[in-house]
Short mmCIF file of C-alpha atoms and ligand atoms in Angstrom, two decimals:
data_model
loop_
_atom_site.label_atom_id
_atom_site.label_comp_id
_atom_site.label_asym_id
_atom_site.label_seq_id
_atom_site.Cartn_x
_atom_site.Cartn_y
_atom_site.Cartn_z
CA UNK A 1 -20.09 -33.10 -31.80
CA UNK A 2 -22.96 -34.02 -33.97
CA UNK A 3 -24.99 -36.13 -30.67
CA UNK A 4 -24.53 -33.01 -28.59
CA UNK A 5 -25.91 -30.39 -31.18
CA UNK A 6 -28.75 -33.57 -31.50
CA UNK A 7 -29.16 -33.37 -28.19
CA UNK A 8 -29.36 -29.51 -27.62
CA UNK A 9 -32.11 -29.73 -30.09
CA UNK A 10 -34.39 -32.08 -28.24
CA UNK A 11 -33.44 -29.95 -25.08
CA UNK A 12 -35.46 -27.41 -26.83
CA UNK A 13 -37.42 -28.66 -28.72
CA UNK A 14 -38.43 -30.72 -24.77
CA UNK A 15 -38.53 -26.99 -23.52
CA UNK A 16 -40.70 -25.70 -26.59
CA UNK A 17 -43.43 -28.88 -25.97
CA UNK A 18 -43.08 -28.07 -22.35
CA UNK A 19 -44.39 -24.06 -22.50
CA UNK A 20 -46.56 -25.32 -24.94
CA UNK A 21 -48.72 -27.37 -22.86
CA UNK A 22 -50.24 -25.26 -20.65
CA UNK A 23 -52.29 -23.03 -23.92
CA UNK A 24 -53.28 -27.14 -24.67
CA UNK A 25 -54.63 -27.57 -21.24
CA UNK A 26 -56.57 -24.78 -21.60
CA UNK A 27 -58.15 -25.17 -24.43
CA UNK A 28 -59.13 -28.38 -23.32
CA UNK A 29 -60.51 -26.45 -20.45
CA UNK A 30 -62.67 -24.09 -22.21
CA UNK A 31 -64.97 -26.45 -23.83
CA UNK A 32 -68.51 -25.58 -23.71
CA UNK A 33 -69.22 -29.41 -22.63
CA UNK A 34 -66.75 -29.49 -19.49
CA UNK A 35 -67.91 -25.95 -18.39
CA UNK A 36 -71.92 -26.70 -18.02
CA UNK A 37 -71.43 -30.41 -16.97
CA UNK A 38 -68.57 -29.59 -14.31
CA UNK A 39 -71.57 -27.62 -12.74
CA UNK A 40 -74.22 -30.33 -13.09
CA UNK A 41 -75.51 -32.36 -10.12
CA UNK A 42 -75.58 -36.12 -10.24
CA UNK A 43 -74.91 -38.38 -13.14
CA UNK A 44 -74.95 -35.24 -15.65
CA UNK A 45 -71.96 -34.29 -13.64
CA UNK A 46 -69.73 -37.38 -12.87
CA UNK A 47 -67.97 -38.01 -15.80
CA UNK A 48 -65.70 -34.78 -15.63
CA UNK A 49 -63.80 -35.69 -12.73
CA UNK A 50 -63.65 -39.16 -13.81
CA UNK A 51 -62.18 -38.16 -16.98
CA UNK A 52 -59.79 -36.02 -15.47
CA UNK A 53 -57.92 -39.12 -14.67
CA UNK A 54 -58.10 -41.18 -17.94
CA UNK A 55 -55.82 -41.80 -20.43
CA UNK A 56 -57.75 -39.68 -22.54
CA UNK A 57 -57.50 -36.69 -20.70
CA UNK A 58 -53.62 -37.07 -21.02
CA UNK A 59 -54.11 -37.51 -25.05
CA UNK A 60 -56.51 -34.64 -25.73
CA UNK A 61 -59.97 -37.24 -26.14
CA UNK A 62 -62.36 -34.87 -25.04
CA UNK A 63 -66.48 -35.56 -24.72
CA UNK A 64 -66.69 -34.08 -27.99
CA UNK A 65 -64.51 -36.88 -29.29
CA UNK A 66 -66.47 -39.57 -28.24
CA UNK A 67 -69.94 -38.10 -27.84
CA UNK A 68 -69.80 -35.59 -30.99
CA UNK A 69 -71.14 -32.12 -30.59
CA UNK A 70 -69.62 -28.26 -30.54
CA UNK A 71 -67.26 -27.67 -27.76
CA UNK A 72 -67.51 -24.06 -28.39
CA UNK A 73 -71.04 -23.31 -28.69
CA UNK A 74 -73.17 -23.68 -25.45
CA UNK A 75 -76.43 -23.35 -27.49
CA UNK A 76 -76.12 -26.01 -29.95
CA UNK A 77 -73.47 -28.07 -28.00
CA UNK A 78 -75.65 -30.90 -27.98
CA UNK A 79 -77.32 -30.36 -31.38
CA UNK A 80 -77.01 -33.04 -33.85
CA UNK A 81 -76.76 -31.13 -36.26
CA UNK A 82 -73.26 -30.33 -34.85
CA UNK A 83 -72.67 -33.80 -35.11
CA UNK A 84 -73.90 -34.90 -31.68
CA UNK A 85 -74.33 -38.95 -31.31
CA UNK A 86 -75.23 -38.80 -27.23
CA UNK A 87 -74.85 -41.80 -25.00
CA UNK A 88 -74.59 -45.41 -27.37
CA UNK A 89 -76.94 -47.86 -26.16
CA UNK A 90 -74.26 -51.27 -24.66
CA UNK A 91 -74.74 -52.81 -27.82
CA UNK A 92 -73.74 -49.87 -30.18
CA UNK A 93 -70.35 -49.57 -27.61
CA UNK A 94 -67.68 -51.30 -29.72
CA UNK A 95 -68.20 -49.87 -32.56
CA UNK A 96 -68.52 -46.12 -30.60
CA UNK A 97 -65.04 -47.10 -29.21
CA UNK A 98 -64.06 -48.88 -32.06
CA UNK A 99 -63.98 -45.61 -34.79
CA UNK A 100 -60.57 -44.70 -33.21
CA UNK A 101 -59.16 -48.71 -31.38
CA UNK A 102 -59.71 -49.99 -34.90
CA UNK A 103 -57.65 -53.13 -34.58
CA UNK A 104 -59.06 -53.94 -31.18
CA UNK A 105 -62.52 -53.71 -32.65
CA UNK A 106 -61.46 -56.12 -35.24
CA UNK A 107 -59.84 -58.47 -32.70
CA UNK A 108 -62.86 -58.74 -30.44
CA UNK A 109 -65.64 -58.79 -32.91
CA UNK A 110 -64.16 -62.15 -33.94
CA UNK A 111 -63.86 -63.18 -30.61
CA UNK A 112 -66.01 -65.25 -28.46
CA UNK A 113 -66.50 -62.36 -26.45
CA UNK A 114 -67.73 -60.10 -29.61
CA UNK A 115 -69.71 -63.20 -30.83
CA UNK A 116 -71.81 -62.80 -27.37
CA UNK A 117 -72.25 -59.15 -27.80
CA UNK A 118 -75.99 -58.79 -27.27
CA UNK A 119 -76.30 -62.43 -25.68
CA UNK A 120 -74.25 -61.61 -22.64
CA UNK A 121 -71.19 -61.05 -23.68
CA UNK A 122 -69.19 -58.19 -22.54
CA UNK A 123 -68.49 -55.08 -24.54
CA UNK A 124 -65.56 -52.80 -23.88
CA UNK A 125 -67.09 -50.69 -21.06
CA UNK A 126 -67.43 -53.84 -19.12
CA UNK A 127 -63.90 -54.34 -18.57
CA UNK A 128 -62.12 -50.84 -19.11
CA UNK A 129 -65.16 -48.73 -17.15
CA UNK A 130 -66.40 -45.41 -19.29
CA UNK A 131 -64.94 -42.57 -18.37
CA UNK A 132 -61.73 -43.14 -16.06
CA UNK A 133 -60.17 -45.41 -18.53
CA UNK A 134 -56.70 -45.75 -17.72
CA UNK A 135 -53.33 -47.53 -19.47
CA UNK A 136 -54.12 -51.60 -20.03
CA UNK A 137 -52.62 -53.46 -17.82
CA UNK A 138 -52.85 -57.33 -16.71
CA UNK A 139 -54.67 -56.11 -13.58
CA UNK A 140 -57.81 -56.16 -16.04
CA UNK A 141 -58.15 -60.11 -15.63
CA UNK A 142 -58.45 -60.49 -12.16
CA UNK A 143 -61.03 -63.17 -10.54
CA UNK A 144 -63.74 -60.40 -9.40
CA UNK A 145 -64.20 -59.28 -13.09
CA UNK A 146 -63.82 -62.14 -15.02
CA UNK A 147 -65.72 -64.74 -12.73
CA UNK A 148 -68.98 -62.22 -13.31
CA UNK A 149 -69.98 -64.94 -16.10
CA UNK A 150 -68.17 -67.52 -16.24
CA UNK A 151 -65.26 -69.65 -14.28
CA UNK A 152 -62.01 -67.96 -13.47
CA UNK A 153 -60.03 -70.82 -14.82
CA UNK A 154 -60.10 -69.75 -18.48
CA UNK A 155 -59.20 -66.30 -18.01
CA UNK A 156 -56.65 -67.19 -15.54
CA UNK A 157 -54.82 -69.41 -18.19
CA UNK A 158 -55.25 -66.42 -20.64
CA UNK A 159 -53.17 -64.11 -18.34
CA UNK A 160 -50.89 -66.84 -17.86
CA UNK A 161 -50.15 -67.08 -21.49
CA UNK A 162 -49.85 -63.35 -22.01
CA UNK A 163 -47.92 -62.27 -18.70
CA UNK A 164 -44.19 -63.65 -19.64
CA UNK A 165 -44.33 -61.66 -22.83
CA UNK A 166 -45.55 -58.55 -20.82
CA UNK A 167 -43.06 -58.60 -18.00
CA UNK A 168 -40.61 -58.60 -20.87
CA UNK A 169 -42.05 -55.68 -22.59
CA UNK A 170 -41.93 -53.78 -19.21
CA UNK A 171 -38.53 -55.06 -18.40
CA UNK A 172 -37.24 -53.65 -22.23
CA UNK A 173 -39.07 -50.29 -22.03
CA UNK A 174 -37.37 -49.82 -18.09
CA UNK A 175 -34.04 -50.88 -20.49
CA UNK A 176 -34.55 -48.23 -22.49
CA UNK A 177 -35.82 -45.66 -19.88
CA UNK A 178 -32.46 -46.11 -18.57
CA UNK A 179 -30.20 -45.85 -21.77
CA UNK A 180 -32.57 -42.58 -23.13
CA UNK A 181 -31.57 -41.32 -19.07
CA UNK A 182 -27.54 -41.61 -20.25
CA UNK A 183 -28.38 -39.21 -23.24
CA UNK A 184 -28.13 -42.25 -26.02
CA UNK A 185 -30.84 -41.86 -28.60
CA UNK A 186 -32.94 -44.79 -27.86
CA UNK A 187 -35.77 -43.08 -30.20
CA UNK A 188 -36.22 -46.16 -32.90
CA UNK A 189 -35.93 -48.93 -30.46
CA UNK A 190 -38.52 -47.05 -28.26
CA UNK A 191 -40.89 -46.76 -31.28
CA UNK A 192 -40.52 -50.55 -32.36
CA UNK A 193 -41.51 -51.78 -28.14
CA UNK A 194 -44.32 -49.47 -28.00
CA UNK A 195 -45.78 -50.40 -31.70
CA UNK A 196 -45.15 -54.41 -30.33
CA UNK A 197 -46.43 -53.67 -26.67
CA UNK A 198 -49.89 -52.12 -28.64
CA UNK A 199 -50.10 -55.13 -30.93
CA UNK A 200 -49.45 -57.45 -28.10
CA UNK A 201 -51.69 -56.17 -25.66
CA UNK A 202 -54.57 -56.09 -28.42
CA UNK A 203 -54.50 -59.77 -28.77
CA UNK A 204 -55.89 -60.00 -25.72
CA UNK A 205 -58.98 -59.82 -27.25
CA UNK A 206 -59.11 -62.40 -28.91
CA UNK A 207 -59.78 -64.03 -25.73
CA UNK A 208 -58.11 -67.31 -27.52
CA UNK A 209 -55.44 -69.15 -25.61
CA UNK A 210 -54.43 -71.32 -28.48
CA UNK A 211 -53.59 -68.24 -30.34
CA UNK A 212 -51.92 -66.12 -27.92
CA UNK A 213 -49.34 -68.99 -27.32
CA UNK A 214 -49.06 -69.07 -30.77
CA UNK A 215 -47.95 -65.18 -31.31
CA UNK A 216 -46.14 -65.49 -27.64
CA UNK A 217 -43.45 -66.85 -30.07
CA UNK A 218 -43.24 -64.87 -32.99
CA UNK A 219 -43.46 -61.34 -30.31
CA UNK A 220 -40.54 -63.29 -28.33
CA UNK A 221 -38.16 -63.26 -31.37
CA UNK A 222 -39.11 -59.71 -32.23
CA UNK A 223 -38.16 -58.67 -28.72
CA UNK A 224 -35.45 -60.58 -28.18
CA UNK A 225 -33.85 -59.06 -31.61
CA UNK A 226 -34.58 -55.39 -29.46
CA UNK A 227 -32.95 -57.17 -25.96
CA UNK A 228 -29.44 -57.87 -28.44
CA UNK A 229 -29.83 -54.79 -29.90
CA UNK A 230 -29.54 -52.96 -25.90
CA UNK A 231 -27.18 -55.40 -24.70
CA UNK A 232 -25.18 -54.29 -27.50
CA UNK A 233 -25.35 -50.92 -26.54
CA UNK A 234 -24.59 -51.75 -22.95
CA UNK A 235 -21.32 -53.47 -23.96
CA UNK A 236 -20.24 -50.66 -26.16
CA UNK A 237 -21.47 -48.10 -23.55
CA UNK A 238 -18.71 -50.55 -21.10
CA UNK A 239 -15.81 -50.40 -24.02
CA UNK A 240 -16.58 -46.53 -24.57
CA UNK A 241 -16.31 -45.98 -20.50
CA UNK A 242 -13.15 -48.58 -20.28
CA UNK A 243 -11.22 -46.86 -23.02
CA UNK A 244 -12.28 -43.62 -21.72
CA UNK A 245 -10.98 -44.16 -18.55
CA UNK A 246 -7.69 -45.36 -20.12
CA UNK A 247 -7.12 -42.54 -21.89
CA UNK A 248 -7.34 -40.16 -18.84
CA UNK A 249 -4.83 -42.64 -17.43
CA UNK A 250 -2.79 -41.72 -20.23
CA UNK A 251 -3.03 -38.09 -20.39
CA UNK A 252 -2.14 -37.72 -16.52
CA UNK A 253 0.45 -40.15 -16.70
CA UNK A 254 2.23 -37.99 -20.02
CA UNK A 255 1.16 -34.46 -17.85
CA UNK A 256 3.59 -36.31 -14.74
CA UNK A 257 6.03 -36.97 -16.83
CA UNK A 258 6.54 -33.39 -18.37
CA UNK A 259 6.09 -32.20 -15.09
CA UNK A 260 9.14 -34.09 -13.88
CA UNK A 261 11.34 -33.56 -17.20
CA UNK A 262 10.57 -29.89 -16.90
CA UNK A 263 11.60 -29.71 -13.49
CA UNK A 264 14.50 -31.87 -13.76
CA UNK A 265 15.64 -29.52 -16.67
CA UNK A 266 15.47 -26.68 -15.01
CA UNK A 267 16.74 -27.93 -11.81
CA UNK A 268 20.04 -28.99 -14.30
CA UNK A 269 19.89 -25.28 -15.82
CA UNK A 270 19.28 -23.90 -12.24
CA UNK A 271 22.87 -26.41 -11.01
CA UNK A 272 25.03 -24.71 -13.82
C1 HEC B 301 -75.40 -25.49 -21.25
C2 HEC B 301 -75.13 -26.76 -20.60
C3 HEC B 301 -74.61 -27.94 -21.43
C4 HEC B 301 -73.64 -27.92 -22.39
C5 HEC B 301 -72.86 -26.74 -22.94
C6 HEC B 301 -73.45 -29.31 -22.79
N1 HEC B 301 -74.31 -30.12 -22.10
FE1 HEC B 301 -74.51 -32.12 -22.32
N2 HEC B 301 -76.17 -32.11 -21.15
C7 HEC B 301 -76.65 -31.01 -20.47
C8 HEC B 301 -77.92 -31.36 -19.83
C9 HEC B 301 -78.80 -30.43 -18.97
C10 HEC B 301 -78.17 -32.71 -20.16
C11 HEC B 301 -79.39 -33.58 -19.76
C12 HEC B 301 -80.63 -33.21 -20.59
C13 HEC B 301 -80.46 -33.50 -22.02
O1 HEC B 301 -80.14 -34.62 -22.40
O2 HEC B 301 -80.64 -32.57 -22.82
C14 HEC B 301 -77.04 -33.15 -20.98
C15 HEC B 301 -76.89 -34.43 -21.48
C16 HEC B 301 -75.71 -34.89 -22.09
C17 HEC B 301 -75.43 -36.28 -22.42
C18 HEC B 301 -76.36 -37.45 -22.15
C19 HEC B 301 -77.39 -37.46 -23.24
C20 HEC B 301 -78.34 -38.64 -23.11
O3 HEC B 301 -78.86 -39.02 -24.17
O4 HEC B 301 -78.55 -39.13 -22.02
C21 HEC B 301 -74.19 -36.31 -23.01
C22 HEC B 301 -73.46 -37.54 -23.51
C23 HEC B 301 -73.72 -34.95 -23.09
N3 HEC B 301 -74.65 -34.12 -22.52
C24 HEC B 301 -72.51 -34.59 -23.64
C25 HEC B 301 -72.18 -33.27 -23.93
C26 HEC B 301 -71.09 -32.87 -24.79
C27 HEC B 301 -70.15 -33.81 -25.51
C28 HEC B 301 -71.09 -31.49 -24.81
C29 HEC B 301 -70.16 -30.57 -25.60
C30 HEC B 301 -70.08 -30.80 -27.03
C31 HEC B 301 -72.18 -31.06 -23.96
N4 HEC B 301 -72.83 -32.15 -23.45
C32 HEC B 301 -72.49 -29.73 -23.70
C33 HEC B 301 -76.07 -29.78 -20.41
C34 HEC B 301 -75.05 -29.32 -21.27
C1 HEC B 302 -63.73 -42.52 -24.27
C2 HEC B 302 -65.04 -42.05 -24.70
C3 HEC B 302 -65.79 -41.11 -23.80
C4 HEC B 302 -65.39 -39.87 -23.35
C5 HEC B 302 -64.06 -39.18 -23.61
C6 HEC B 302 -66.50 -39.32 -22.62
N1 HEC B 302 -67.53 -40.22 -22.58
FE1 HEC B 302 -69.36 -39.93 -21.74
N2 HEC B 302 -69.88 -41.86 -22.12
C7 HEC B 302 -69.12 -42.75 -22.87
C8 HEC B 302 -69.81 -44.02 -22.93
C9 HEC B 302 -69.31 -45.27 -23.63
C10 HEC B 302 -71.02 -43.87 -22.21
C11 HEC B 302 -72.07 -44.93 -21.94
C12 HEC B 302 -71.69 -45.58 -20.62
C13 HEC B 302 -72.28 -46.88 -20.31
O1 HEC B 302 -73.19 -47.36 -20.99
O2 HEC B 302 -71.77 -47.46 -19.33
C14 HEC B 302 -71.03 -42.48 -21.73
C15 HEC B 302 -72.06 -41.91 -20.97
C16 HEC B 302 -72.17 -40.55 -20.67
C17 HEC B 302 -73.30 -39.90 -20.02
C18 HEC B 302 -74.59 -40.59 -19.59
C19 HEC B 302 -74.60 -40.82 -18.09
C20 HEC B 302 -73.70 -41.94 -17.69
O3 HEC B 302 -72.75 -41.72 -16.91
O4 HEC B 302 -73.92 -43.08 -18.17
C21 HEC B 302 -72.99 -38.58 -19.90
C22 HEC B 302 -73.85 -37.47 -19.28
C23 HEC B 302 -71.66 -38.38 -20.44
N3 HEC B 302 -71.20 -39.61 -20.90
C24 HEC B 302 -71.01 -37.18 -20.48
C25 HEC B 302 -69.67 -37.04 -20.80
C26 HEC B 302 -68.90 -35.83 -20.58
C27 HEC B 302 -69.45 -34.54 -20.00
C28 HEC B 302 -67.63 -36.08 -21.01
C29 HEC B 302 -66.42 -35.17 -20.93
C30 HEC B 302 -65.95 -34.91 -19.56
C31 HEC B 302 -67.61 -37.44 -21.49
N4 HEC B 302 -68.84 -38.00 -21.34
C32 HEC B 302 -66.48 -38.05 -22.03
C33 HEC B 302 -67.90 -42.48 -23.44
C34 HEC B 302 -67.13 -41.34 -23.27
C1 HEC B 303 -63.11 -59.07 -21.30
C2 HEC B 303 -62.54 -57.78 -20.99
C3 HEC B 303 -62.22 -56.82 -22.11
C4 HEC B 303 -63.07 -56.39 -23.12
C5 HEC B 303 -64.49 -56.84 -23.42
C6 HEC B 303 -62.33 -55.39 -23.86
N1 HEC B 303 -61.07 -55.25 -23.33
FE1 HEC B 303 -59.60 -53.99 -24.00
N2 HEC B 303 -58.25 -54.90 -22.77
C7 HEC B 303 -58.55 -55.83 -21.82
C8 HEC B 303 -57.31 -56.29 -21.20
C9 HEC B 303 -57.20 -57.33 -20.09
C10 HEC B 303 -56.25 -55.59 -21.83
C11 HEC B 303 -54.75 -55.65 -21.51
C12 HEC B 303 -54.10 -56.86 -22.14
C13 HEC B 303 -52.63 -56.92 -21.81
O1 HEC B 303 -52.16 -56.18 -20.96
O2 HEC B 303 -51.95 -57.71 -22.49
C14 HEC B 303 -56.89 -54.71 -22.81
C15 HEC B 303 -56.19 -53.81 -23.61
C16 HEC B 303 -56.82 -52.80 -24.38
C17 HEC B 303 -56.15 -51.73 -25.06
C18 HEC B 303 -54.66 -51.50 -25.09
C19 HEC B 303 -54.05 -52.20 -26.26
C20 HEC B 303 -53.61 -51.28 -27.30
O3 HEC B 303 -53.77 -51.60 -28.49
O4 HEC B 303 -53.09 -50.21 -26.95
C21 HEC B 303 -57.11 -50.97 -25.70
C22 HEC B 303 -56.91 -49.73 -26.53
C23 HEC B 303 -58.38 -51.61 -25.43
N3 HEC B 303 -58.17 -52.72 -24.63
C24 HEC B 303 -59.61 -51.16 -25.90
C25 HEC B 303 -60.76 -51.94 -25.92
C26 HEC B 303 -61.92 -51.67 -26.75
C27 HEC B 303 -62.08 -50.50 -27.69
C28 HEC B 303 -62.81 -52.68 -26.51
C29 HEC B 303 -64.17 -52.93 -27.19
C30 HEC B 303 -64.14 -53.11 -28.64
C31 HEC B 303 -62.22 -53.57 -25.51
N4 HEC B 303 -60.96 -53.09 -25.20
C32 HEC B 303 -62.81 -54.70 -24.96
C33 HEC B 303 -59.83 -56.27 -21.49
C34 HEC B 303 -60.97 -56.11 -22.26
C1 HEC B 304 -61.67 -40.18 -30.57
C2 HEC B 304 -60.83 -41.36 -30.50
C3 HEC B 304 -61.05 -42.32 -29.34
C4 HEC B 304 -62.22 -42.90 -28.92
C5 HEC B 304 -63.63 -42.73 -29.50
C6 HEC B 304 -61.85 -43.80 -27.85
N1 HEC B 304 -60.51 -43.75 -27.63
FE1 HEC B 304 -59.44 -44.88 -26.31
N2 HEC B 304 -57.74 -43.87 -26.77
C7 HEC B 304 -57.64 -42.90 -27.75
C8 HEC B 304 -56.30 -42.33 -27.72
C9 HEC B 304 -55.77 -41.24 -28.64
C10 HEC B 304 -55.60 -43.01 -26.69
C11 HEC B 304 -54.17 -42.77 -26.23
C12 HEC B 304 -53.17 -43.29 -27.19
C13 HEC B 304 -53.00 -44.75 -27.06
O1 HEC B 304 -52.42 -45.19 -26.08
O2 HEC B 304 -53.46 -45.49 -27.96
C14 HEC B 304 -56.53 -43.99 -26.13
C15 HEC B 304 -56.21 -44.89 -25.12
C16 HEC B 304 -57.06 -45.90 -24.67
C17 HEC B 304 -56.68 -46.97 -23.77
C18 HEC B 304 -55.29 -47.19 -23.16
C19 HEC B 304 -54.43 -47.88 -24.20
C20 HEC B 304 -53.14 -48.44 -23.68
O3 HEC B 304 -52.15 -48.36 -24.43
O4 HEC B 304 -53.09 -48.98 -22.57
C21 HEC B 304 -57.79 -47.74 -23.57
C22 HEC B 304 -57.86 -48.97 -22.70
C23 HEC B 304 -58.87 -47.15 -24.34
N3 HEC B 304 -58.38 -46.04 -25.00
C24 HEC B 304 -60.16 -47.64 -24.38
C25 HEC B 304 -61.23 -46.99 -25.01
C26 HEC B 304 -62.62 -47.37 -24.83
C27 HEC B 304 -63.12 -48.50 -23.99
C28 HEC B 304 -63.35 -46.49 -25.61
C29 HEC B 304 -64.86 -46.38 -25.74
C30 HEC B 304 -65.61 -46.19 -24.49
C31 HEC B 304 -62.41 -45.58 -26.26
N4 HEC B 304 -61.14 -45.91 -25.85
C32 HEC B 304 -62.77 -44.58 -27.16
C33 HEC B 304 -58.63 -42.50 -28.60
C34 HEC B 304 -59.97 -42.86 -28.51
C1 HEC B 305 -70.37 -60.01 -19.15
C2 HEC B 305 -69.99 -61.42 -19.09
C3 HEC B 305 -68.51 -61.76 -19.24
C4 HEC B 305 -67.44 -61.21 -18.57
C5 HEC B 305 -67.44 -60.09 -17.54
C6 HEC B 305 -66.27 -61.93 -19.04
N1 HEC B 305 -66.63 -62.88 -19.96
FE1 HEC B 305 -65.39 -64.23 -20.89
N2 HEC B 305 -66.96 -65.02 -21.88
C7 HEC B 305 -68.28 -64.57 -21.81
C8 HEC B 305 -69.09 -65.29 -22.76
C9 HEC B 305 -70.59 -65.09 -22.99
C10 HEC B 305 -68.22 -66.19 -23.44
C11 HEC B 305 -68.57 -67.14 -24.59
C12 HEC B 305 -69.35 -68.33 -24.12
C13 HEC B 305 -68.45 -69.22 -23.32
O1 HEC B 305 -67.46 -69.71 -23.87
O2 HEC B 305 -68.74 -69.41 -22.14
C14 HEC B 305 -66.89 -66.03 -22.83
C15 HEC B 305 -65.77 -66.77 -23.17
C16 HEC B 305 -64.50 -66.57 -22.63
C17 HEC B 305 -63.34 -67.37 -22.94
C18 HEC B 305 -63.28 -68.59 -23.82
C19 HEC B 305 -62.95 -68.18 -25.24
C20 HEC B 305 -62.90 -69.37 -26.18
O3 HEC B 305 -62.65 -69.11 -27.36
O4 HEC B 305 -63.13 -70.49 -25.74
C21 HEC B 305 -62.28 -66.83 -22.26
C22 HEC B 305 -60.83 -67.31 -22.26
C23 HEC B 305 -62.78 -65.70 -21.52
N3 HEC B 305 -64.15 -65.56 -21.76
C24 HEC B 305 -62.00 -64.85 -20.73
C25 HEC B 305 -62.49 -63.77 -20.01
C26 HEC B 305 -61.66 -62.86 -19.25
C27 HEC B 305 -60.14 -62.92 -19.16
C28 HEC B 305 -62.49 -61.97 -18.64
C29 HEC B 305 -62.14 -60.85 -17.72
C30 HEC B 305 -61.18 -59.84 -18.25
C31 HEC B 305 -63.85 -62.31 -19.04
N4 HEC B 305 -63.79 -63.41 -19.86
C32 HEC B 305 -64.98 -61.64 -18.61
C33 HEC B 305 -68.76 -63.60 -20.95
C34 HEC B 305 -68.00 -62.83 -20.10
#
């Protein structure tokens, strides 16, 4: 009784978020900044539709966020007195991205990567693009970008180390996809993979092979902890079917059976 008022809560709670959206969309749609550059020609103009399809777009990062300014006056829009920082020059980038993907900053400052920022290293525009940034994926090391510099062979045995641990990840949040799909409240477990999938995928950056094996280990325990903890489930979801199942068995069975003594009764009442 208690799951199902639980779950007519989120229902509307799901429905609330839902009608709520569109009034977000909009006000992301009346900035001052996506107005005048959606109109401008040439590189003035570019990023808007670019950023239409970034992960930022879907999480409210607007220009303002990342450039600074006044979304809602076009005078001073661009007035830095407003707080407007304009366009960072490549070696000002990580720390630009950095004041919100704090621990990634951290992680590839002390990499060699961040060691060669300024000395031909790459910064995180290099690899993730500007303004259609999209969800992290393995795809990133692939032997077009990561040959630009240096030999594929290093970067190849850095996705080799990390891709066991992500297929897992996947295969766990599918797991739980499924589960949150039968109405179970797979809220926690969902918060714990995505809080381990962000840590995981940051260590990337450390661009050190050595190390990544390393955590490989201590993320496989954590996760495989969260695999008993849905297998569980699973097995319990089985029992709670089985029994379920049994117990309809039961109930028909008992409903024949007064059936046929009622009948049989009255068919003796009826002979008399
Ligand atoms: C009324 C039109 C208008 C509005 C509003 C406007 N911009 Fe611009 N923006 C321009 C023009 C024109 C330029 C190029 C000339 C210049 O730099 O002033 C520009 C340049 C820029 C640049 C590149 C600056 C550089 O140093 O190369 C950035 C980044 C930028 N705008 C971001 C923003 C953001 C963020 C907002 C909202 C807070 C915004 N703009 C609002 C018209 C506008
Ligand atoms: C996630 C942060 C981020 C967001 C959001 C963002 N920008 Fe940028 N933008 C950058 C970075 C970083 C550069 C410098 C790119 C480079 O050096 O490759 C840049 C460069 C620019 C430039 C200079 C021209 C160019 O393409 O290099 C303009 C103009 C600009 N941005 C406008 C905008 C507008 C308009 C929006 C909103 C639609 C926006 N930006 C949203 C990070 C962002
Ligand atoms: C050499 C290329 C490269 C550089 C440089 C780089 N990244 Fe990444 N980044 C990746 C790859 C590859 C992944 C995905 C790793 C995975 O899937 O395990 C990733 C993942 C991420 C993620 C997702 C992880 C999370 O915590 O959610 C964020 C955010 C991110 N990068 C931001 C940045 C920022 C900010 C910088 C600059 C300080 C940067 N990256 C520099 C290649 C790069
Ligand atoms: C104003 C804060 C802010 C700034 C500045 C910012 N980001 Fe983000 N970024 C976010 C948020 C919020 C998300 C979506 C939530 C998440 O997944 O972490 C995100 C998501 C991402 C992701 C996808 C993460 C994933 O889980 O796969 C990448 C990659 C990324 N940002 C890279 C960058 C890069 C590169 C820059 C600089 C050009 C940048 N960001 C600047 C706030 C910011
Ligand atoms: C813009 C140039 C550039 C690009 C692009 C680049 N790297 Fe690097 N990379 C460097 C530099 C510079 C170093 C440090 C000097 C060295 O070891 O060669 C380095 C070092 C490395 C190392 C050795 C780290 C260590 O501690 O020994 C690995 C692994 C690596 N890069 C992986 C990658 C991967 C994966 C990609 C693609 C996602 C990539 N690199 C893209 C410039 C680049």
């Amino acid at each position: 009784m208690k799951s199902r008022t639980a779950t007519l809560i989120h229902l509307l709670l799901f429905w609330l978020i839902l009608a709520g959206l569109p009034s977000f969309a909009a006000a992301a749609e009346e900035t001052v900044c996506l107005q005048c550059h959606g109109g401008q020609p040439g590189p003035l103009g570019a990023p808007v539709p670019l950023w239409r399809e970034s992960v930022h777009q879907a999480n409210g990062v607007s220009c303002q966020h990342c450039h600074g300014g006044d979304p809602t006056d076009f005078a001073m829009a661009m007035s830095p007195e407003r707080g407007f920082i304009g366009v960072p020059a490549a070696d000002d980038i990580p720390a630009f991205c950095g004041r919100c993907h704090v621990g990634v900053l951290d992680d590839y400052l002390a990499s060699a990567h961040g060691q060669a920022l300024g000395a031909g290293g790459p910064q995180c525009v290099t690899c993730h693009g500007n303004h259609r940034i999209t969800r992290a994926t393995l795809d990133l090391i692939n032997p077009q970008d990561c040959s630009r510099c240096h030999e594929y062979g290093r970067a190849d045995e850095l996705r080799q180390a990390v891709s066991g641990t992500d297929a897992l990840i996947i295969g766990l949040e599918r797991d739980l996809a499924e589960l949150h799909r039968l109405g179970l409240d797979t809220e926690r477990l969902s918060g714990t993979v995505f809080s381990l999938r962000n840590e995981f995928h940051r260590l990337f950056h450390s661009v050190d092979v050595e190390k990544v094996r390393f955590k490989t280990g201590v993320f496989a325990q954590d996760l495989g902890k969260i695999e008993e903890e849905i297998a569980a489930i699973r097995s319990d979801l089985g029992q709670r079917k089985l029994w379920g199942g049994v117990i309809m068995a039961l109930l028909v069975l008992a409903g024949l059976c007064s059936l046929l003594i009622h009948k049989s009764y009255k068919e003796e009442a009826g002979g008399d």
